Coordinates of C-alpha atoms and ligand atoms in Angstrom, one line a residue:
M1 CA 16.7 17.5 18.3
K2 CA 15.1 16.1 15.1
T3 CA 17.4 15.0 12.9
F4 CA 17.3 13.4 9.4
L5 CA 19.6 11.3 7.3
I6 CA 20.3 11.6 3.7
P7 CA 22.2 8.0 3.4
S8 CA 24.8 7.4 1.8
I9 CA 25.1 4.8 -1.1
V10 CA 27.6 2.5 -0.2
M11 CA 26.1 3.1 3.8
N12 CA 23.0 2.4 3.8
A13 CA 20.4 3.0 1.5
E14 CA 18.3 0.7 0.9
K15 CA 17.9 0.2 4.3
N16 CA 16.7 3.6 5.0
C17 CA 15.2 4.5 1.8
K18 CA 12.0 4.3 3.4
E19 CA 12.4 6.1 6.5
A20 CA 14.4 8.9 4.9
I21 CA 12.5 11.3 2.9
I22 CA 13.1 14.8 3.4
N23 CA 11.3 18.3 2.5
F24 CA 13.8 20.7 2.5
L25 CA 13.2 24.4 3.9
I26 CA 14.9 27.2 1.8
E27 CA 15.1 30.4 3.4
H28 CA 14.3 33.0 0.6
Q29 CA 13.9 36.7 0.1
C30 CA 10.6 37.9 -2.5
P31 CA 12.3 38.8 -5.7
Q32 CA 9.1 41.9 -5.2
C33 CA 9.4 43.3 -2.2
G34 CA 12.6 41.7 0.0
A35 CA 10.5 40.6 2.7
P36 CA 12.2 36.7 4.3
A37 CA 10.1 33.8 2.9
V38 CA 10.8 30.2 4.0
L39 CA 9.8 28.0 1.1
E40 CA 8.9 24.1 0.5
E41 CA 11.6 22.1 -2.1
T42 CA 8.7 21.2 -3.6
D43 CA 7.1 24.6 -3.7
R44 CA 6.5 25.9 -7.5
L45 CA 3.7 28.9 -6.6
F46 CA 5.2 31.4 -4.9
A47 CA 2.9 33.7 -2.7
C48 CA 4.3 37.1 -0.9
Q49 CA 2.5 37.2 2.5
F50 CA 3.8 40.7 3.0
C51 CA 3.4 41.9 -1.0
R52 CA 0.3 39.5 -2.2
V53 CA 2.9 38.7 -5.4
N54 CA 2.5 36.2 -6.8
S55 CA 5.9 34.1 -8.8
Y56 CA 6.3 30.8 -10.3
L57 CA 10.1 29.6 -9.5
M58 CA 11.8 27.7 -11.7
A59 CA 15.9 26.7 -11.9
D60 CA 18.1 26.9 -15.4
D61 CA 18.7 23.2 -15.3
F62 CA 18.1 21.7 -11.7
F63 CA 17.8 24.0 -8.3
R64 CA 20.9 24.1 -6.4
Y65 CA 20.9 24.6 -2.8
L66 CA 23.7 25.5 -0.1
L67 CA 24.0 24.9 3.4
P68 CA 24.7 27.8 5.9
H69 CA 27.0 28.3 7.9
P70 CA 27.8 31.0 11.0
P71 CA 29.6 33.8 9.2
D72 CA 33.6 34.0 9.8
E73 CA 35.4 35.9 8.0
N74 CA 38.6 34.1 8.9
K75 CA 37.7 30.8 7.4
N76 CA 38.1 30.1 3.9
I77 CA 34.7 28.4 3.1
V78 CA 35.2 25.7 0.0
Y79 CA 31.4 24.0 -1.1
F80 CA 32.0 20.6 -1.4
P81 CA 29.1 19.1 -4.2
Y82 CA 26.6 16.3 -3.5
W83 CA 23.8 15.1 -6.2
R84 CA 20.7 14.5 -4.4
F85 CA 18.2 12.3 -5.7
K86 CA 14.7 12.0 -4.6
G87 CA 12.4 9.2 -6.7
M88 CA 11.1 6.3 -7.6
L89 CA 13.1 3.6 -8.9
F90 CA 11.6 0.2 -11.1
F91 CA 12.7 -2.7 -12.0
C92 CA 10.9 -4.6 -14.3
G93 CA 12.5 -8.8 -13.7
P94 CA 10.8 -12.0 -14.8
T95 CA 8.3 -12.4 -12.6
S96 CA 7.7 -8.9 -11.2
I97 CA 8.3 -5.5 -10.9
H98 CA 10.1 -4.3 -7.6
N99 CA 10.2 -0.3 -6.8
R100 CA 11.7 1.5 -4.5
F101 CA 10.9 5.3 -3.3
V102 CA 14.5 6.7 -2.8
D103 CA 16.6 10.1 -1.2
V104 CA 19.7 9.9 -1.6
S105 CA 23.1 12.2 -1.8
H106 CA 26.5 11.3 -2.8
Q107 CA 29.7 13.2 -3.5
A108 CA 29.1 14.5 -7.0
I109 CA 33.4 14.7 -6.9
E110 CA 35.2 11.7 -5.8
A111 CA 37.2 12.4 -2.9
P112 CA 37.9 10.3 0.2
I113 CA 38.7 13.4 2.2
F114 CA 35.0 14.5 1.7
P115 CA 32.4 12.8 3.8
I116 CA 30.4 10.6 1.4
S117 CA 26.9 12.1 1.4
V118 CA 25.5 15.1 3.1
G119 CA 24.5 13.2 6.1
V120 CA 22.9 14.1 8.9
R121 CA 22.0 16.9 9.9
S122 CA 19.8 19.1 11.2
Q123 CA 16.1 19.3 10.5
A124 CA 15.7 23.3 11.7
M125 CA 18.3 24.0 9.4
K126 CA 17.0 25.5 6.6
L127 CA 18.9 25.4 2.7
R128 CA 19.8 28.6 0.5
F129 CA 19.6 28.5 -3.4
A130 CA 23.5 28.7 -4.1
T131 CA 23.3 31.7 -6.8
A132 CA 25.6 33.4 -8.4
D133 CA 26.2 36.3 -5.9
M134 CA 27.7 34.6 -2.9
K135 CA 31.0 34.3 -1.5
G136 CA 32.9 31.2 -0.9
R137 CA 34.8 28.4 -3.7
F138 CA 32.2 26.0 -5.3
L139 CA 34.2 23.0 -6.3
K140 CA 32.7 21.9 -9.5
P141 CA 31.2 18.3 -9.9
Q142 CA 33.4 15.5 -11.6
Q143 CA 30.9 13.2 -11.7
T144 CA 28.2 12.7 -14.0
F145 CA 24.0 12.8 -12.1
D146 CA 23.6 10.1 -14.3
K147 CA 26.8 8.1 -13.0
F148 CA 25.5 8.6 -9.7
L149 CA 21.9 6.9 -10.8
N150 CA 23.5 4.3 -12.5
T151 CA 26.0 3.2 -9.3
F152 CA 22.9 3.2 -7.1
Q153 CA 20.1 1.6 -9.8
E154 CA 23.6 -1.4 -10.2
R155 CA 23.4 -1.7 -5.9
F156 CA 19.7 -1.8 -5.7
G157 CA 19.7 -4.2 -8.5
K158 CA 21.8 -6.9 -7.4
S159 CA 19.8 -8.2 -4.6
L160 CA 16.9 -9.0 -7.0
P161 CA 16.2 -11.9 -9.4
K162 CA 17.4 -11.7 -13.0
P163 CA 17.2 -10.9 -15.4
I164 CA 16.3 -7.3 -14.9
L165 CA 14.4 -6.8 -18.4
H166 CA 13.7 -2.7 -18.0
Q167 CA 14.5 -0.4 -15.3
S168 CA 12.7 2.9 -15.2
N169 CA 13.8 5.9 -12.2
I170 CA 10.2 7.8 -12.7
G171 CA 9.5 11.5 -10.9
E172 CA 12.9 12.0 -9.6
T173 CA 13.3 15.3 -8.2
L174 CA 17.2 16.3 -8.9
S175 CA 19.1 18.4 -6.9
L176 CA 22.8 19.8 -5.9
I177 CA 23.8 20.7 -2.5
Y178 CA 26.6 22.2 -1.2
S179 CA 27.6 22.0 1.8
P180 CA 30.7 24.2 3.7
F181 CA 33.8 23.7 4.9
Y182 CA 36.9 24.8 6.1
L183 CA 40.5 23.6 6.3
T184 CA 43.2 23.5 8.6
D185 CA 45.8 20.5 8.6
R186 CA 42.2 19.4 8.5
L187 CA 39.2 19.3 6.5
H188 CA 36.3 21.0 9.1
D189 CA 32.9 20.7 8.3
A190 CA 32.0 24.6 8.9
I191 CA 28.9 24.0 10.0
L192 CA 29.6 21.6 12.9
D193 CA 33.3 23.7 13.2
K194 CA 34.0 20.6 13.8
P195 CA 37.3 18.2 11.7
V196 CA 35.9 15.7 9.6
S197 CA 39.4 14.3 8.6
A198 CA 42.6 12.6 9.8
R199 CA 45.7 15.5 9.5
L200 CA 46.0 15.9 5.7
P201 CA 49.0 14.4 3.8
E202 CA 51.2 17.4 3.3
D203 CA 50.5 16.6 -0.4
F204 CA 47.1 17.8 -0.3
D205 CA 46.3 21.0 -2.2
I206 CA 42.6 21.8 -2.9
D207 CA 43.1 23.9 -5.2
E208 CA 44.3 20.6 -7.3
F209 CA 39.7 20.8 -7.3
S210 CA 39.0 22.5 -9.9
G211 CA 36.2 25.5 -9.7
D212 CA 32.8 26.7 -10.3
R213 CA 31.5 29.9 -10.8
P214 CA 28.6 29.9 -13.6
Q215 CA 25.7 32.1 -13.5
W216 CA 23.5 30.3 -11.3
H217 CA 19.9 31.8 -11.2
I218 CA 16.6 31.3 -9.8
R219 CA 13.9 32.8 -11.7
F220 CA 10.7 34.1 -10.6
V221 CA 8.2 33.6 -13.4
S222 CA 5.0 36.3 -13.4
T223 CA 2.0 34.3 -12.6
L224 CA -0.2 36.4 -15.1
C225 CA -1.9 34.4 -17.6
P226 CA 0.4 35.2 -21.5
S227 CA -2.8 34.3 -23.2
C228 CA -5.2 37.4 -21.1
G229 CA -3.2 38.8 -18.0
W230 CA -5.5 37.2 -15.6
N231 CA -3.6 36.1 -11.9
L232 CA -3.1 31.9 -12.9
E233 CA -3.9 29.5 -10.0
G234 CA -2.4 27.1 -8.8
D235 CA -1.8 25.3 -5.2
R236 CA 1.9 26.1 -3.8
A237 CA 3.2 22.9 -5.2
A238 CA 1.6 22.6 -8.8
L239 CA 3.4 22.1 -11.9
V240 CA 0.5 23.1 -13.7
L241 CA -1.2 26.5 -13.4
S242 CA -4.6 27.5 -14.6
C243 CA -7.0 31.2 -15.7
K244 CA -10.1 30.6 -14.9
N245 CA -10.6 34.1 -17.0
C246 CA -10.2 32.6 -20.6
N247 CA -10.0 29.3 -19.8
S248 CA -6.6 27.8 -20.4
T249 CA -3.9 25.5 -18.3
W250 CA -0.1 26.8 -18.2
Y251 CA 3.1 24.7 -17.6
P252 CA 7.1 25.4 -17.8
V253 CA 8.6 24.5 -20.8
G254 CA 12.2 26.2 -20.8
K255 CA 12.1 29.8 -19.5
K256 CA 8.8 30.3 -19.7
L257 CA 5.0 29.4 -19.2
K258 CA 3.2 27.7 -22.3
Q259 CA -0.1 26.7 -22.8
L260 CA -1.2 23.0 -22.1
K261 CA -3.8 21.0 -24.2
F262 CA -6.4 20.4 -21.0
A263 CA -9.6 18.5 -20.6
Q264 CA -11.5 17.0 -18.1
F265 CA -14.4 14.6 -17.6
P266 CA -17.9 16.1 -16.8
G267 CA -19.2 14.4 -13.7
K268 CA -19.5 16.6 -10.8
V269 CA -21.2 15.1 -7.8
D270 CA -21.1 17.0 -3.7
N271 CA -17.4 16.9 -2.6
T272 CA -15.8 16.2 -5.9
I273 CA -12.2 16.4 -6.1
Y274 CA -10.5 16.1 -9.5
L275 CA -7.4 14.3 -10.2
P276 CA -4.8 15.2 -12.3
F277 CA -3.7 12.4 -15.4
W278 CA -1.4 12.7 -18.6
R279 CA -3.1 11.3 -21.5
I280 CA -0.4 10.1 -23.5
K281 CA -1.0 9.1 -27.1
A282 CA 2.5 7.1 -28.5
D283 CA 3.8 5.3 -31.3
I284 CA 4.5 1.1 -30.2
S285 CA 6.8 -0.5 -32.1
G286 CA 7.8 -4.4 -31.9
I287 CA 3.8 -5.3 -30.8
N288 CA 0.4 -4.7 -31.9
L289 CA -1.0 -1.4 -29.6
D290 CA -2.8 0.4 -31.9
S291 CA -6.6 0.3 -30.5
Y292 CA -8.9 -0.9 -27.7
A293 CA -9.2 -4.3 -29.5
D294 CA -5.5 -4.9 -29.2
L295 CA -4.9 -3.7 -25.4
I296 CA -7.7 -6.6 -24.6
A297 CA -4.9 -9.3 -26.2
V298 CA -1.8 -7.8 -25.2
A299 CA -3.5 -7.6 -21.3
N300 CA -5.4 -10.9 -22.4
L301 CA -8.0 -9.1 -20.6
P302 CA -11.6 -11.5 -20.3
K303 CA -13.6 -9.6 -23.1
V304 CA -14.9 -10.5 -26.1
V305 CA -13.8 -7.6 -28.7
Q306 CA -17.0 -6.2 -30.6
S307 CA -17.3 -4.2 -33.4
G308 CA -15.6 -0.7 -33.3
W309 CA -13.0 -1.8 -30.6
N310 CA -10.4 -1.6 -33.5
D311 CA -11.5 1.9 -34.5
I312 CA -10.6 3.4 -30.8
P313 CA -7.0 4.5 -30.3
F314 CA -5.5 3.0 -27.4
R315 CA -3.8 5.9 -25.0
F316 CA -1.3 5.4 -21.8
W317 CA -3.1 7.3 -19.0
I318 CA -0.5 8.1 -16.2
P319 CA -1.2 9.7 -12.2
A320 CA -0.2 13.4 -13.0
F321 CA 0.1 13.4 -9.6
K322 CA 3.4 12.2 -7.2
V323 CA 2.5 9.3 -5.1
R324 CA 4.4 5.9 -3.4
P325 CA 5.5 4.0 -6.4
K326 CA 2.9 1.1 -5.8
V327 CA 0.2 3.1 -5.8
F328 CA 1.2 4.8 -8.9
L329 CA 1.7 1.7 -11.3
H330 CA -1.5 0.2 -10.1
L331 CA -3.5 3.7 -10.7
A332 CA -1.7 3.9 -14.5
T333 CA -2.4 0.2 -15.1
H334 CA -5.6 0.0 -13.7
T335 CA -6.2 3.3 -15.9
T336 CA -4.8 2.1 -18.9
L337 CA -6.9 -0.8 -18.9
S338 CA -10.1 1.0 -18.8
Q339 CA -9.1 3.4 -21.5
P340 CA -11.9 6.3 -20.1
R341 CA -14.3 7.1 -23.1
K342 CA -16.7 9.5 -22.2
K343 CA -16.6 12.6 -24.1
P344 CA -13.9 15.0 -22.1
I345 CA -14.5 19.4 -22.7
T346 CA -12.5 21.0 -22.4
E347 CA -13.4 23.6 -19.7
L348 CA -11.8 24.0 -16.5
P349 CA -13.7 22.0 -14.0
D350 CA -15.0 24.5 -11.1
A351 CA -14.3 21.7 -7.9
R352 CA -11.4 21.8 -6.1
I353 CA -8.2 20.1 -8.8
Y354 CA -6.0 18.2 -6.8
P355 CA -1.9 20.1 -8.0
T356 CA -0.1 18.4 -11.2
T357 CA 3.3 17.8 -9.6
L358 CA 5.2 14.8 -11.6
P359 CA 5.8 16.3 -15.4
I360 CA 5.5 14.7 -18.5
E361 CA 8.9 14.0 -19.0
E362 CA 8.3 11.8 -16.3
A363 CA 4.9 10.2 -16.9
V364 CA 6.8 9.1 -20.4
E365 CA 9.5 6.9 -18.0
S366 CA 6.5 5.1 -17.2
L367 CA 5.0 3.7 -20.4
K368 CA 7.4 0.4 -20.5
L369 CA 7.3 0.3 -17.4
T370 CA 3.4 0.2 -17.6
L371 CA 3.0 -1.6 -20.5
A372 CA 4.6 -4.6 -18.5
D373 CA 2.8 -4.8 -15.9
F374 CA 0.4 -5.5 -17.7
M375 CA 1.2 -7.7 -20.7
K376 CA 0.0 -11.4 -20.3
P377 CA 0.8 -13.9 -20.0
R378 CA 4.3 -13.0 -18.1
R379 CA 6.3 -15.1 -20.4
T380 CA 5.9 -13.1 -23.3
I381 CA 7.6 -10.2 -21.1
M382 CA 10.6 -12.4 -21.3
E383 CA 10.2 -12.7 -25.1
R384 CA 9.0 -9.4 -25.9
L385 CA 10.0 -6.4 -23.8
S386 CA 13.3 -5.8 -25.1
D387 CA 12.0 -5.4 -28.6
I388 CA 9.0 -2.9 -27.4
Q389 CA 9.8 0.4 -28.3
I390 CA 7.2 3.5 -27.2
D391 CA 7.9 6.5 -28.3
A392 CA 5.6 9.8 -26.9
K393 CA 3.9 11.4 -29.8
S394 CA 1.9 14.4 -27.8
F395 CA -0.5 14.8 -24.7
T396 CA -3.1 16.5 -22.7
L397 CA -3.8 16.9 -19.5
V398 CA -7.1 15.0 -18.4
F399 CA -8.4 16.1 -15.0
M400 CA -10.7 13.4 -14.0
P401 CA -14.0 14.1 -11.2
F402 CA -14.1 11.8 -7.9
K403 CA -15.8 11.8 -5.7
E404 CA -14.2 12.4 -1.8
G405 CA -15.1 10.0 0.7
H406 CA -14.4 9.7 4.7
H407 CA -10.9 7.5 3.8
E408 CA -10.8 7.3 -0.2
F409 CA -11.3 9.3 -3.4
I410 CA -13.5 7.0 -5.6
Q411 CA -14.1 7.3 -9.4
P412 CA -17.0 5.2 -9.6
D413 CA -16.8 5.0 -13.4
Y414 CA -13.5 3.4 -13.7
Q415 CA -14.0 1.9 -10.7
L416 CA -10.3 3.5 -9.1
T417 CA -9.6 4.6 -5.2
I418 CA -7.0 6.1 -3.7
N419 CA -6.6 6.5 -0.7
R420 CA -7.2 9.8 1.2
N421 CA -3.8 9.0 3.7
V422 CA -1.2 8.2 0.6
L423 CA -2.0 11.3 -1.0
V424 CA -1.8 13.8 1.5
L425 CA 1.6 11.9 2.3
S426 CA 2.9 11.9 -0.9
K427 CA 2.8 15.6 -0.2
N428 CA 7.2 15.5 0.2
L429 CA 8.0 13.0 -2.6
Ligands
ZN1 ZN1 6.7 40.4 -1.5
ZN2 ZN1 -5.9 33.9 -18.9

């Protein structure tokens, strides 16, 4: 049987982070017709194969899952919470930027009696959404997610050259996984039906852990265009949906889909695929970076500033899709240095659109990192990075045409190439 591993942060996260990327499967039911469905963790647009109704998936704050166990009336099940983090970590050191993609879980309550992470599970095992109507006792997380992440960042940062001038985590999936246990004179894993602790101390009292029973909901939002009532379209993993009827794009904000500013660079040839980028306008203090001319100075580009370049406003260009950290940073830096200046039009492309899978909030997290990647000479980073503040002000989703080759997607105007395999492998990130 194939197994997957969610490494504990204590034991082996650093060694295993490359091999342990998981995309969970989640058992669910269509909210319209009740037909059973299996979702992938990255799914946002759910298309029911039976009633054909589409809906868009949203959680209250983050997704909460539980690991199902064989039913047994005689056991009092206790669900123990684990934080799960899946995403990119970047550490900017004095001479280079280090990155890691990690997929880790860790106790959300400090309790040595329970296993420290979700641990090894069968890949055949599907998760369920934890919702308010479920039986069992849910223990309340005591440790915040930020604390878990800080501990993990510290551990990883230990082995890196000092000082660490800036660090960020980007594109993360944050979720809570509840794993079932029951008690006799020992603690038992209810999935494996096996003890996982030694004999419990006399004074052990599970009731000392506080319970949690808030109103959790998974929202299935209608995918009819809020503006014209037409069907919104998108890939199953797409955060952004589009309406071809009224030429609009939609994006989750709070509990609703809201309209999103978008544009495309026309440039359709045969085999065009449009890749989405976040174009972000930001207030930058601590460094002079308002125009294209400023960028040439900050990045020390081998170009002579021409008249008018002082008037071209500087924008960040960040990939709006999840991809391996090294490729992500390379694309962000390269596209930002290119400052694409073709005139965009506000029309949806009539070719394939690669799904937007990286939220704007995550793209914003990468701005300082991108700047640190192109600032030259490197010693200025040591001297100035900590004084620099970047404040995102507005953004537009821009679809950029790429020509689909055998092995790569190529953007000829800005010399961008993305290996197709890299994108295929990024589906699970
Ligand atoms: Zn259905
Ligand atoms: Zn519409």
